[in-house]
Amino acid sequence: MAIPFYFVALLILAAEFVNGWTDAPNAIATVVATKALKPRAAVVLAVTGNMLGAFYGRAVAQTIGTEIVRPEAINLVTLGAALLGIVVWATAASWFGVPTSESHALLAGLAGAGLATAGPAALLLSGWKKVFLGLVISVLFGAVGGFGLVWMLKLLSMGWPPAKKDRIFNLLQIVAAGGMAFSHGSNDGQKFIGLFTLTLVLAGVLPVFQVQPWV
């Protein structure tokens, strides 16, 4: 395998590291701040949830690897440039305290790589529909669901003694943190799995895009 392959693989690992460094702690920030869990236990919860989530299905990896840009429209050089941009941008944003998303950077990087190599024809509408649909649904569901859940919990806990509230809500926070860590792994983790599989295809290691268990 040529040097570009190893360089791109290293950049994928770097991008995944930055993603875990900046995004993964979001799942456990609340349980640590409220002392529902000690920091070390919270980190174990985040690691476990993310690892399990990454093995949950392959749909996101498939979308990233085959439905955002045409694989034949990009190469290892342009993909490496896109990944380098992700790593530099995410690191700089974190350093200056600017909220950012590696998922958005990843999609923008793939789109830029495709546009630079083959123009607008490189972009696949089917995958971008999923991206925009996911953005709309997540915002609406998060806002409406969050409001409704808080309202319901207020009604249910009305009249509970403080000790009971602390015990139950601490437990619910831990469950929610575990769920967030799992969903982060099943989404963000799979994105980079899909990207690495795409790299294997571009390098000629795999004949077709098919996520391997060892990836």
Coordinates of N, CA and C in Angstrom, one line a residue:
M1 N 0.8 -1.2 0.0 CA 0.0 0.0 0.0 C 0.9 1.2 0.0
A2 N 0.4 2.3 -0.7 CA 1.2 3.5 -0.9 C 1.2 4.4 0.3
I3 N 2.1 5.3 0.3 CA 2.2 6.2 1.4 C 0.9 7.0 1.6
P4 N 0.2 7.5 0.5 CA -1.1 8.2 0.8 C -2.1 7.5 1.6
F5 N -2.1 6.1 1.4 CA -3.1 5.4 2.2 C -2.8 5.5 3.7
Y6 N -1.5 5.3 4.1 CA -1.2 5.4 5.5 C -1.4 6.8 6.1
F7 N -1.1 7.8 5.2 CA -1.3 9.2 5.6 C -2.8 9.4 5.9
V8 N -3.7 9.0 5.0 CA -5.1 9.2 5.2 C -5.6 8.4 6.4
A9 N -5.1 7.2 6.5 CA -5.5 6.3 7.7 C -5.1 7.0 9.0
L10 N -4.0 7.6 9.0 CA -3.5 8.4 10.2 C -4.4 9.6 10.5
L11 N -4.8 10.3 9.4 CA -5.7 11.4 9.5 C -7.0 11.0 10.0
I12 N -7.5 9.9 9.6 CA -8.8 9.4 10.1 C -8.8 9.1 11.6
L13 N -7.7 8.5 12.1 CA -7.5 8.3 13.5 C -7.4 9.6 14.2
A14 N -6.7 10.6 13.7 CA -6.6 11.9 14.3 C -8.0 12.6 14.4
A15 N -8.8 12.5 13.3 CA -10.1 13.1 13.3 C -11.0 12.4 14.3
E16 N -10.9 11.1 14.4 CA -11.7 10.4 15.4 C -11.3 10.7 16.8
F17 N -10.0 10.9 17.0 CA -9.5 11.3 18.3 C -10.0 12.7 18.7
V18 N -10.0 13.6 17.8 CA -10.5 15.0 18.1 C -12.0 14.9 18.3
N19 N -12.7 14.1 17.6 CA -14.1 13.9 17.8 C -14.4 13.4 19.2
G20 N -13.7 12.4 19.6 CA -13.9 11.9 20.9 C -13.5 12.9 22.0
W21 N -12.5 13.6 21.7 CA -12.0 14.6 22.7 C -13.0 15.8 22.9
T22 N -13.7 16.2 21.8 CA -14.6 17.3 21.8 C -16.0 17.0 22.0
D23 N -16.5 15.8 21.4 CA -17.9 15.5 21.4 C -18.3 14.5 22.5
A24 N -17.5 13.4 22.7 CA -17.8 12.4 23.6 C -18.1 12.9 25.0
P25 N -17.4 13.9 25.6 CA -17.6 14.3 26.9 C -19.0 14.9 27.1
N26 N -19.6 15.4 26.0 CA -21.0 16.0 26.1 C -22.0 15.0 26.8
A27 N -21.8 13.7 26.6 CA -22.7 12.8 27.1 C -22.7 12.7 28.6
I28 N -21.5 12.9 29.2 CA -21.4 12.7 30.6 C -21.2 14.0 31.4
A29 N -21.2 15.2 30.7 CA -21.0 16.4 31.4 C -22.0 16.7 32.5
T30 N -23.3 16.3 32.2 CA -24.3 16.6 33.2 C -24.2 15.7 34.5
V31 N -23.9 14.4 34.3 CA -23.8 13.5 35.4 C -22.6 13.8 36.3
V32 N -21.6 14.4 35.7 CA -20.4 14.8 36.5 C -20.7 16.1 37.2
A33 N -21.4 17.1 36.5 CA -21.7 18.3 37.1 C -22.6 18.2 38.3
T34 N -23.6 17.3 38.2 CA -24.6 17.1 39.3 C -24.1 16.1 40.3
K35 N -22.9 15.5 40.1 CA -22.3 14.5 41.0 C -23.2 13.2 41.1
A36 N -23.9 12.9 40.0 CA -24.6 11.7 39.9 C -23.6 10.5 39.7
L37 N -22.5 10.8 39.1 CA -21.4 9.9 38.9 C -20.1 10.6 39.2
K38 N -19.1 9.8 39.7 CA -17.8 10.4 39.8 C -17.1 10.4 38.4
P39 N -16.2 11.4 38.2 CA -15.6 11.5 36.8 C -15.1 10.2 36.2
R40 N -14.4 9.4 37.0 CA -13.8 8.2 36.5 C -14.9 7.2 36.0
A41 N -15.9 7.1 36.8 CA -17.1 6.2 36.5 C -17.8 6.7 35.2
A42 N -17.9 8.0 35.1 CA -18.6 8.6 34.0 C -17.8 8.4 32.7
V43 N -16.4 8.5 32.8 CA -15.6 8.2 31.6 C -15.7 6.8 31.2
V44 N -15.8 5.8 32.1 CA -16.0 4.4 31.8 C -17.3 4.2 31.1
L45 N -18.4 4.9 31.6 CA -19.7 4.9 31.0 C -19.6 5.4 29.5
A46 N -18.9 6.5 29.3 CA -18.8 7.1 28.0 C -18.1 6.2 27.0
V47 N -17.0 5.6 27.5 CA -16.2 4.7 26.6 C -17.0 3.5 26.3
T48 N -17.6 2.9 27.3 CA -18.4 1.7 27.0 C -19.6 1.9 26.0
G49 N -20.3 3.0 26.3 CA -21.4 3.4 25.4 C -21.0 3.6 24.0
N50 N -19.9 4.4 23.8 CA -19.4 4.7 22.5 C -18.9 3.4 21.7
M51 N -18.2 2.5 22.5 CA -17.8 1.3 21.8 C -18.9 0.4 21.4
L52 N -19.9 0.2 22.2 CA -21.0 -0.6 21.9 C -21.8 0.0 20.7
G53 N -22.0 1.4 20.8 CA -22.7 2.0 19.7 C -22.1 1.9 18.3
A54 N -20.7 1.9 18.3 CA -20.0 1.8 17.0 C -20.3 0.4 16.4
F55 N -20.6 -0.6 17.1 CA -20.9 -1.9 16.6 C -22.4 -2.1 16.3
Y56 N -23.2 -1.1 16.5 CA -24.6 -1.3 16.3 C -25.0 -0.9 14.9
G57 N -25.1 -1.9 14.0 CA -25.5 -1.6 12.7 C -24.4 -1.0 11.8
R58 N -24.7 -0.8 10.5 CA -23.7 -0.3 9.6 C -24.4 0.8 8.7
A59 N -25.6 1.2 9.0 CA -26.3 2.1 8.1 C -25.6 3.4 7.9
V60 N -25.2 4.0 9.0 CA -24.5 5.3 9.0 C -23.2 5.2 8.2
A61 N -22.5 4.2 8.5 CA -21.2 4.0 7.8 C -21.4 3.8 6.3
Q62 N -22.5 3.1 5.9 CA -22.8 2.9 4.5 C -23.2 4.2 3.8
T63 N -24.0 5.1 4.5 CA -24.3 6.4 4.0 C -23.1 7.3 3.7
I64 N -22.3 7.3 4.7 CA -21.1 8.2 4.6 C -20.1 7.7 3.5
G65 N -20.0 6.4 3.4 CA -19.0 5.9 2.4 C -19.5 5.8 1.0
T66 N -20.8 5.7 0.8 CA -21.4 5.5 -0.6 C -22.4 6.5 -1.0
E67 N -23.0 7.3 -0.1 CA -24.1 8.2 -0.5 C -23.9 9.7 -0.4
I68 N -22.7 10.1 0.0 CA -22.5 11.5 0.1 C -21.8 12.0 -1.2
V69 N -20.7 11.3 -1.6 CA -20.1 11.6 -2.8 C -19.8 10.3 -3.6
R70 N -19.7 10.4 -4.9 CA -19.4 9.2 -5.6 C -18.0 8.7 -5.3
P71 N -17.8 7.5 -4.9 CA -16.5 7.1 -4.5 C -15.5 7.2 -5.7
E72 N -15.9 7.0 -6.9 CA -15.0 7.1 -8.1 C -14.7 8.5 -8.4
A73 N -15.3 9.5 -7.8 CA -15.1 10.9 -8.1 C -14.0 11.5 -7.2
I74 N -13.5 10.8 -6.2 CA -12.5 11.3 -5.3 C -11.3 10.4 -5.2
N75 N -10.2 10.8 -4.6 CA -9.1 10.0 -4.5 C -8.5 10.2 -3.1
L76 N -7.4 9.5 -2.8 CA -6.8 9.5 -1.5 C -6.2 10.9 -1.2
V77 N -5.7 11.6 -2.2 CA -5.1 12.9 -2.0 C -6.2 13.9 -1.6
T78 N -7.3 14.0 -2.3 CA -8.4 14.9 -2.0 C -9.0 14.5 -0.6
L79 N -9.2 13.3 -0.4 CA -9.7 12.8 0.9 C -8.8 13.2 2.1
G80 N -7.5 13.1 1.8 CA -6.6 13.5 2.9 C -6.6 14.9 3.2
A81 N -6.8 15.7 2.1 CA -6.9 17.2 2.3 C -8.2 17.5 3.1
A82 N -9.3 16.8 2.8 CA -10.5 17.1 3.6 C -10.3 16.7 5.0
L83 N -9.7 15.6 5.3 CA -9.5 15.2 6.7 C -8.5 16.1 7.4
L84 N -7.5 16.6 6.8 CA -6.6 17.5 7.4 C -7.3 18.8 7.8
G85 N -8.2 19.2 6.9 CA -9.1 20.4 7.2 C -9.9 20.2 8.5
I86 N -10.5 19.0 8.6 CA -11.3 18.6 9.8 C -10.5 18.7 11.0
V87 N -9.3 18.1 11.0 CA -8.5 18.0 12.2 C -8.0 19.4 12.6
V88 N -7.6 20.2 11.7 CA -7.1 21.6 12.0 C -8.2 22.5 12.5
W89 N -9.4 22.4 11.8 CA -10.5 23.2 12.2 C -11.0 22.9 13.6
A90 N -11.2 21.6 13.8 CA -11.8 21.1 15.1 C -10.8 21.4 16.3
T91 N -9.5 21.3 16.0 CA -8.6 21.6 17.1 C -8.5 23.1 17.4
A92 N -8.5 23.9 16.3 CA -8.5 25.3 16.5 C -9.8 25.8 17.2
A93 N -10.9 25.3 16.8 CA -12.2 25.7 17.4 C -12.2 25.3 18.9
S94 N -11.7 24.1 19.2 CA -11.7 23.7 20.6 C -10.7 24.6 21.4
W95 N -9.6 25.0 20.8 CA -8.6 25.8 21.5 C -9.2 27.2 21.9
F96 N -10.0 27.8 20.9 CA -10.6 29.1 21.2 C -12.0 29.0 21.8
G97 N -12.4 27.8 22.1 CA -13.7 27.7 22.7 C -14.9 28.0 21.8
V98 N -14.7 27.7 20.5 CA -15.8 27.9 19.5 C -16.6 26.6 19.4
P99 N -17.9 26.6 19.6 CA -18.7 25.3 19.4 C -18.6 24.9 18.0
T100 N -18.4 23.6 17.8 CA -18.3 23.1 16.4 C -18.7 21.6 16.4
S101 N -18.8 21.1 15.2 CA -19.3 19.7 15.0 C -18.4 19.1 14.0
E102 N -17.8 18.0 14.4 CA -16.9 17.2 13.5 C -17.8 16.5 12.4
S103 N -19.0 16.3 12.7 CA -19.9 15.6 11.7 C -20.1 16.6 10.5
H104 N -20.4 17.9 10.9 CA -20.6 18.9 9.8 C -19.3 19.1 9.1
A105 N -18.2 19.1 9.8 CA -16.9 19.3 9.1 C -16.6 18.1 8.2
L106 N -17.0 16.9 8.6 CA -16.7 15.7 7.8 C -17.5 15.8 6.5
L107 N -18.8 16.1 6.6 CA -19.7 16.2 5.4 C -19.2 17.3 4.5
A108 N -18.8 18.4 5.1 CA -18.3 19.5 4.3 C -17.0 19.1 3.6
G109 N -16.1 18.4 4.3 CA -14.9 18.0 3.7 C -15.1 17.0 2.6
L110 N -16.0 16.1 2.8 CA -16.3 15.1 1.7 C -16.8 15.9 0.5
A111 N -17.8 16.8 0.7 CA -18.3 17.5 -0.4 C -17.3 18.4 -1.1
G112 N -16.4 19.0 -0.3 CA -15.3 19.8 -0.9 C -14.4 19.0 -1.7
A113 N -14.1 17.8 -1.2 CA -13.2 16.9 -2.0 C -13.8 16.4 -3.3
G114 N -15.1 16.1 -3.3 CA -15.8 15.8 -4.5 C -15.9 16.9 -5.5
L115 N -16.3 18.1 -5.0 CA -16.4 19.2 -5.8 C -15.1 19.6 -6.5
A116 N -14.0 19.5 -5.7 CA -12.7 19.9 -6.2 C -12.2 18.9 -7.3
T117 N -12.6 17.7 -7.2 CA -12.2 16.6 -8.1 C -13.1 16.5 -9.3
A118 N -14.4 16.5 -9.1 CA -15.3 16.2 -10.2 C -16.4 17.2 -10.4
G119 N -16.5 18.2 -9.6 CA -17.6 19.2 -9.7 C -18.8 18.7 -9.1
P120 N -20.0 19.4 -9.3 CA -21.2 19.1 -8.6 C -21.7 17.7 -8.9
A121 N -21.3 17.1 -10.0 CA -21.8 15.8 -10.3 C -21.3 14.7 -9.3
A122 N -20.3 15.1 -8.5 CA -19.8 14.1 -7.6 C -20.7 13.9 -6.4
L123 N -21.6 14.9 -6.1 CA -22.4 14.8 -4.9 C -23.6 14.0 -5.2
L124 N -24.1 13.2 -4.3 CA -25.2 12.3 -4.4 C -26.4 12.8 -3.6
L125 N -27.5 13.1 -4.3 CA -28.6 13.7 -3.7 C -29.2 12.8 -2.6
S126 N -29.2 11.5 -2.8 CA -29.9 10.5 -1.8 C -29.3 10.7 -0.4
G127 N -27.9 10.8 -0.4 CA -27.3 10.9 0.9 C -27.5 12.2 1.6
W128 N -27.5 13.3 0.8 CA -27.7 14.6 1.3 C -29.1 14.8 1.8
K129 N -30.1 14.2 1.2 CA -31.5 14.2 1.7 C -31.5 13.6 3.1
K130 N -30.8 12.5 3.3 CA -30.8 12.0 4.7 C -30.1 12.9 5.7
V131 N -29.1 13.6 5.3 CA -28.4 14.5 6.2 C -29.3 15.7 6.6
F132 N -30.0 16.3 5.6 CA -30.9 17.4 6.0 C -32.1 17.0 6.7
L133 N -32.6 15.8 6.4 CA -33.8 15.3 7.1 C -33.4 15.0 8.6
G134 N -32.2 14.4 8.8 CA -31.7 14.2 10.1 C -31.6 15.5 10.9
L135 N -31.1 16.5 10.3 CA -30.9 17.8 11.0 C -32.3 18.4 11.4
V136 N -33.3 18.3 10.5 CA -34.6 18.9 10.8 C -35.3 18.1 11.9
I137 N -35.2 16.7 11.8 CA -35.9 15.9 12.7 C -35.3 16.0 14.1
S138 N -33.9 16.0 14.2 CA -33.3 16.0 15.5 C -33.6 17.3 16.2
V139 N -33.6 18.4 15.5 CA -33.9 19.7 16.2 C -35.3 19.7 16.7
L140 N -36.3 19.3 15.8 CA -37.7 19.4 16.2 C -38.0 18.4 17.3
F141 N -37.5 17.1 17.1 CA -37.8 16.1 18.1 C -37.1 16.5 19.5
G142 N -35.9 17.0 19.4 CA -35.2 17.4 20.6 C -35.9 18.5 21.4
A143 N -36.4 19.5 20.6 CA -37.1 20.6 21.3 C -38.4 20.2 21.9
V144 N -39.2 19.6 21.0 CA -40.6 19.1 21.5 C -40.5 18.0 22.5
G145 N -39.7 17.0 22.2 CA -39.5 15.9 23.2 C -39.0 16.4 24.5
G146 N -38.0 17.3 24.5 CA -37.4 17.8 25.7 C -38.4 18.5 26.6
F147 N -39.2 19.4 25.9 CA -40.2 20.2 26.6 C -41.2 19.3 27.2
G148 N -41.7 18.3 26.4 CA -42.7 17.4 26.9 C -42.3 16.6 28.1
L149 N -41.0 16.1 28.0 CA -40.5 15.2 29.0 C -40.3 15.9 30.3
V150 N -39.8 17.2 30.2 CA -39.6 18.0 31.5 C -41.0 18.3 32.1
W151 N -41.9 18.6 31.3 CA -43.3 18.9 31.8 C -43.9 17.7 32.5
M152 N -43.7 16.5 31.9 CA -44.3 15.3 32.4 C -43.6 14.9 33.7
L153 N -42.2 15.0 33.8 CA -41.5 14.7 35.0 C -41.8 15.6 36.1
K154 N -42.1 16.9 35.8 CA -42.5 17.9 36.9 C -43.8 17.4 37.5
L155 N -44.7 17.0 36.7 CA -46.0 16.5 37.2 C -45.9 15.3 38.0
L156 N -45.1 14.3 37.5 CA -44.9 13.1 38.2 C -44.2 13.2 39.6
S157 N -43.2 14.2 39.6 CA -42.4 14.3 40.9 C -43.0 15.3 41.8
M158 N -44.1 15.9 41.5 CA -44.7 16.9 42.4 C -45.1 16.2 43.7
G159 N -44.6 16.8 44.8 CA -44.9 16.2 46.1 C -43.9 15.2 46.6
W160 N -42.9 14.8 45.8 CA -41.9 13.9 46.2 C -41.0 14.5 47.2
P161 N -40.5 13.8 48.2 CA -39.5 14.4 49.1 C -38.2 14.6 48.4
P162 N -37.4 15.5 48.8 CA -36.1 15.8 48.1 C -35.2 14.6 48.0
A163 N -35.1 13.7 49.0 CA -34.3 12.5 48.9 C -34.7 11.6 47.8
K164 N -36.0 11.4 47.6 CA -36.5 10.6 46.6 C -36.3 11.2 45.2
K165 N -36.4 12.5 45.1 CA -36.2 13.2 43.8 C -34.7 13.0 43.4
D166 N -33.8 13.2 44.4 CA -32.4 13.1 44.1 C -32.0 11.6 43.6
R167 N -32.6 10.7 44.3 CA -32.3 9.3 44.0 C -32.8 8.9 42.6
I168 N -34.0 9.2 42.3 CA -34.6 8.8 41.0 C -34.0 9.6 39.9
F169 N -33.8 10.9 40.0 CA -33.3 11.7 38.9 C -31.8 11.5 38.7
N170 N -31.1 11.1 39.7 CA -29.7 10.8 39.5 C -29.6 9.5 38.7
L171 N -30.5 8.5 39.0 CA -30.5 7.3 38.2 C -30.9 7.6 36.7
L172 N -31.9 8.4 36.5 CA -32.3 8.8 35.2 C -31.2 9.5 34.4
Q173 N -30.5 10.3 35.1 CA -29.4 11.0 34.5 C -28.3 10.0 34.0
I174 N -28.0 9.0 34.8 CA -27.0 8.0 34.4 C -27.5 7.2 33.2
V175 N -28.8 6.8 33.2 CA -29.4 6.1 32.1 C -29.3 6.9 30.8
A176 N -29.7 8.2 30.9 CA -29.7 9.1 29.8 C -28.2 9.3 29.3
A177 N -27.3 9.4 30.2 CA -25.9 9.6 29.8 C -25.4 8.4 29.0
G178 N -25.8 7.2 29.5 CA -25.4 6.0 28.8 C -26.0 5.9 27.4
G179 N -27.3 6.3 27.3 CA -28.0 6.4 26.0 C -27.3 7.3 25.0
M180 N -26.9 8.5 25.6 CA -26.3 9.5 24.7 C -24.9 9.0 24.2
A181 N -24.2 8.3 25.1 CA -22.9 7.8 24.7 C -23.0 6.7 23.6
F182 N -24.0 5.9 23.8 CA -24.3 4.8 22.8 C -24.7 5.4 21.5
S183 N -25.6 6.4 21.5 CA -26.0 7.0 20.3 C -24.9 7.8 19.6
H184 N -24.0 8.4 20.4 CA -22.8 9.0 19.8 C -21.9 8.0 19.1
G185 N -21.7 6.9 19.7 CA -20.9 5.8 19.0 C -21.6 5.3 17.8
S186 N -22.9 5.1 17.9 CA -23.6 4.5 16.7 C -23.7 5.5 15.6
N187 N -23.5 6.8 15.8 CA -23.6 7.7 14.7 C -22.2 8.3 14.4
D188 N -21.6 9.0 15.3 CA -20.3 9.6 14.9 C -19.2 8.5 14.8
G189 N -19.3 7.5 15.6 CA -18.3 6.4 15.4 C -18.4 5.7 14.1
Q190 N -19.6 5.4 13.7 CA -19.8 4.8 12.4 C -19.4 5.7 11.2
K191 N -19.5 7.0 11.4 CA -19.1 7.9 10.3 C -17.7 7.7 9.9
F192 N -16.8 7.5 10.9 CA -15.4 7.4 10.6 C -15.1 5.9 10.2
I193 N -15.9 5.0 10.6 CA -15.8 3.6 10.1 C -16.1 3.6 8.6
G194 N -17.2 4.3 8.2 CA -17.5 4.4 6.8 C -16.4 5.1 6.0
L195 N -15.8 6.1 6.6 CA -14.7 6.8 5.9 C -13.5 6.0 5.8
F196 N -13.2 5.2 6.8 CA -12.0 4.3 6.6 C -12.3 3.2 5.6
T197 N -13.5 2.7 5.6 CA -13.8 1.7 4.6 C -13.7 2.3 3.2
L198 N -14.2 3.5 3.0 CA -14.0 4.2 1.7 C -12.5 4.3 1.4
T199 N -11.7 4.6 2.3 CA -10.3 4.7 2.1 C -9.7 3.4 1.6
L200 N -10.2 2.3 2.2 CA -9.7 1.0 1.8 C -10.1 0.7 0.3
V201 N -11.3 1.2 -0.1 CA -11.7 1.0 -1.5 C -10.9 1.8 -2.4
L202 N -10.6 3.1 -2.0 CA -9.8 4.0 -2.9 C -8.4 3.5 -3.0
A203 N -7.9 2.8 -2.0 CA -6.5 2.3 -2.0 C -6.5 0.9 -2.7
G204 N -7.6 0.4 -3.1 CA -7.6 -0.9 -3.8 C -7.5 -2.1 -2.8
V205 N -7.6 -1.9 -1.5 CA -7.6 -3.0 -0.6 C -8.9 -3.8 -0.6
L206 N -10.0 -3.1 -0.8 CA -11.3 -3.7 -0.9 C -11.8 -3.5 -2.3
P207 N -12.4 -4.5 -3.0 CA -12.9 -4.3 -4.3 C -14.2 -3.5 -4.4
V208 N -15.0 -3.6 -3.4 CA -16.3 -2.9 -3.3 C -16.4 -2.4 -1.8
F209 N -17.3 -1.4 -1.7 CA -17.5 -0.9 -0.3 C -18.4 -1.9 0.5
Q210 N -17.7 -2.4 1.5 CA -18.4 -3.3 2.4 C -17.7 -3.3 3.8
V211 N -18.4 -2.8 4.8 CA -17.8 -2.6 6.1 C -17.4 -3.9 6.7
Q212 N -16.1 -4.0 7.0 CA -15.6 -5.2 7.6 C -15.6 -5.2 9.1
P213 N -15.9 -6.3 9.8 CA -15.9 -6.3 11.2 C -14.7 -5.8 11.9
W214 N -13.5 -6.0 11.3 CA -12.3 -5.5 12.0 C -12.1 -4.0 11.8
V215 N -12.8 -3.3 10.9 CA -12.6 -1.9 10.7 C -13.2 -1.1 11.9

